[in-house]
Amino acid sequence: MTFDVQAARAEFPILSRQVNGKPLIYLDNGASAQKPRAVIGAMSALMEGSYANVHRGLHTLANETTDAYERARESVRRFINAGSADEVIFTKGATEAINLVASSFGSTLQAGDEIVLSVMEHHANIVPWHFLRERHGVVLKFIPVTDEGELDMAAYQALLGPKTKMVAVSHMSNVLGTLNPVRAIVDEAHAVGAAVLIDGAQAIVHGIVDVAELDVDFYAFSGHKLYGPTGIGVLYGKAERLAAMRPYQGGGEMIGTVALDNITYADPPHRFEAGTPAIVEAVGLGAAIEWLETLDRPAVLAHEHALLARVEERLDGANWLSKIGTAPGKGAIFSFNVEGAHAHDIAQILDRYGVAVRAGTHCAEPLLKRFGVTSSARASFALYNTLEEADAFVDALTKARTFFA
Ligand SMILES: Cc1ncc(COP(=O)(O)O)c(C=O)c1O
């Protein structure tokens, strides 16, 4: 198999629209990706054909919807190679998945216990841990980032010790594109008895994730970056970790029994899915995964790398451009600043050419501070972007730059 980008593009209705009279060139995929017909169709079909609330239903529609919801869980399991679908918890997104672990796993931590994060984390993998610092007196430690945008692994080893209870780092940085050596991080953490949570919000899109091979304790990601809908995400947790954790929220579905003086909890994953879940969105995520499974994913990833390589090659030597993130083997994210221009202005000018990029802090203020900037522009690629679009982006950027030269 190989990857036919034009055939893939044809599955995304939005890609045929124009922006400011120009064909849309959507390079804001790191924030959220567009949706293929398979996802839109699966969500509509559920709502049009067999919609009801899930679980405990005794009528046909409830049973059909429950089957669809649980099939989506099985699709996620297969996609990340989890041992059991009971290790797959549906959440609102990566943010909620990380908050769940910080809250439930974190509730057992004591003052002086240590959590190791990194300087390249998205705020979603910093702020929930700060809550534990504020409320429990937990100590946060941060792995430094090198000038190329890689984790300083020697410094990481030095941060670990008997007080380390959790290591929480991203698999792929949403600013730098760096792919971190997760298995090595996990092995070091496990050697001191710490659990590991990996924020896979970006890596799930740009890598092939095997939670068994990585031996992670927790893995979090969002549906909407993976060509699925918003409002749905995943927390993978090892069965023994989840079994030992208290619920995150209380309500229907997560209980065993409820009496006036006593409650018992359901087993995972339902213990962590209080209330009516995002049923239609879960089915949409399942459809996104099943559609991705029809593609040759190594060929897709090679295509994405070729897009980044084209941009890097064409802008090589541009003395008006500073790049953030130059790690070898990085994923298809290109963060940059143009001399004399604010990143917001660059993004607005690019929009005139139909090119959508993001600009700002990318929810990674500590990382930007590390690189001595307060904002950057970011072009992030998806499987449906073409080499012609990469060229058009470089051409538009080169023209935009002349406004500030
Ligand atoms: C690396 C990383 N982690 C976490 C998140 C948060 O994802 P969400 O807002 O979908 O919960 C993002 C979103 O940009 C991200 O890029």
PDB file of C-alpha atoms and ligand atoms in Angstrom, residues 30-32 92-98 120-125 170-175 199-203 220-225 231-232 333 362-363 378, ligand 1:
ATOM      1  CA  GLY A  30      -2.039  20.894  15.705  1.00  0.00           C
ATOM      2  CA  ALA A  31      -4.907  22.866  17.227  1.00  0.00           C
ATOM      3  CA  SER A  32      -7.653  20.797  15.605  1.00  0.00           C
ATOM      4  CA  LYS A  92     -13.841  15.100  27.158  1.00  0.00           C
ATOM      5  CA  GLY A  93     -10.312  15.352  25.756  1.00  0.00           C
ATOM      6  CA  ALA A  94      -6.641  15.117  26.652  1.00  0.00           C
ATOM      7  CA  THR A  95      -7.093  17.906  29.185  1.00  0.00           C
ATOM      8  CA  GLU A  96      -9.770  16.042  31.098  1.00  0.00           C
ATOM      9  CA  ALA A  97      -7.795  12.796  30.897  1.00  0.00           C
ATOM     10  CA  ILE A  98      -4.787  14.441  32.566  1.00  0.00           C
ATOM     11  CA  MET A 120       8.054  21.599  26.902  1.00  0.00           C
ATOM     12  CA  GLU A 121       4.634  20.661  28.317  1.00  0.00           C
ATOM     13  CA  HIS A 122       1.319  22.076  27.142  1.00  0.00           C
ATOM     14  CA  HIS A 123      -0.478  23.862  29.990  1.00  0.00           C
ATOM     15  CA  ALA A 124      -2.871  20.887  30.111  1.00  0.00           C
ATOM     16  CA  ASN A 125       0.039  18.842  31.484  1.00  0.00           C
ATOM     17  CA  SER A 170       4.415  14.817  26.289  1.00  0.00           C
ATOM     18  CA  HIS A 171       5.120  12.242  23.616  1.00  0.00           C
ATOM     19  CA  MET A 172       5.345  15.004  21.005  1.00  0.00           C
ATOM     20  CA  SER A 173       5.621  18.727  21.662  1.00  0.00           C
ATOM     21  CA  ASN A 174       2.859  20.856  20.128  1.00  0.00           C
ATOM     22  CA  VAL A 175       5.364  23.679  19.564  1.00  0.00           C
ATOM     23  CA  ASP A 199       0.409  13.320  26.943  1.00  0.00           C
ATOM     24  CA  GLY A 200      -0.141  11.921  23.477  1.00  0.00           C
ATOM     25  CA  ALA A 201      -2.370  14.709  22.117  1.00  0.00           C
ATOM     26  CA  GLN A 202       0.016  15.311  19.190  1.00  0.00           C
ATOM     27  CA  ALA A 203       1.831  11.976  18.936  1.00  0.00           C
ATOM     28  CA  ALA A 220      -3.953  10.717  27.148  1.00  0.00           C
ATOM     29  CA  PHE A 221      -5.207  12.117  23.844  1.00  0.00           C
ATOM     30  CA  SER A 222      -8.052  14.059  22.225  1.00  0.00           C
ATOM     31  CA  GLY A 223     -10.342  12.986  19.400  1.00  0.00           C
ATOM     32  CA  HIS A 224     -10.499  16.288  17.557  1.00  0.00           C
ATOM     33  CA  LYS A 225      -6.814  16.379  16.589  1.00  0.00           C
ATOM     34  CA  GLY A 231     -15.817  16.742  23.155  1.00  0.00           C
ATOM     35  CA  ILE A 232     -14.240  13.285  23.211  1.00  0.00           C
ATOM     36  CA  ILE A 333       5.140  21.001  13.141  1.00  0.00           C
ATOM     37  CA  HIS A 362       0.342  27.640  22.026  1.00  0.00           C
ATOM     38  CA  CYS A 363      -0.533  27.047  25.711  1.00  0.00           C
ATOM     39  CA  ARG A 378       3.041  27.645  13.879  1.00  0.00           C
TER      40      ARG A 378
HETATM   41  C1  LIG B   1       0.536  18.425  23.567  1.00  0.00           C
HETATM   42  C2  LIG B   1      -0.876  18.794  23.938  1.00  0.00           C
HETATM   43  N1  LIG B   1      -1.371  18.382  25.108  1.00  0.00           N
HETATM   44  C3  LIG B   1      -2.635  18.652  25.480  1.00  0.00           C
HETATM   45  C4  LIG B   1      -3.469  19.385  24.674  1.00  0.00           C
HETATM   46  C5  LIG B   1      -4.853  19.677  25.129  1.00  0.00           C
HETATM   47  O1  LIG B   1      -5.792  19.063  24.293  1.00  0.00           O
HETATM   48  P1  LIG B   1      -7.350  19.381  24.452  1.00  0.00           P
HETATM   49  O2  LIG B   1      -7.491  20.879  24.464  1.00  0.00           O
HETATM   50  O3  LIG B   1      -7.967  18.749  23.263  1.00  0.00           O
HETATM   51  O4  LIG B   1      -7.799  18.761  25.736  1.00  0.00           O
HETATM   52  C6  LIG B   1      -2.986  19.862  23.453  1.00  0.00           C
HETATM   53  C7  LIG B   1      -3.827  20.705  22.590  1.00  0.00           C
HETATM   54  O5  LIG B   1      -3.338  21.538  21.842  1.00  0.00           O
HETATM   55  C8  LIG B   1      -1.659  19.547  23.067  1.00  0.00           C
HETATM   56  O6  LIG B   1      -1.162  19.954  21.891  1.00  0.00           O
END
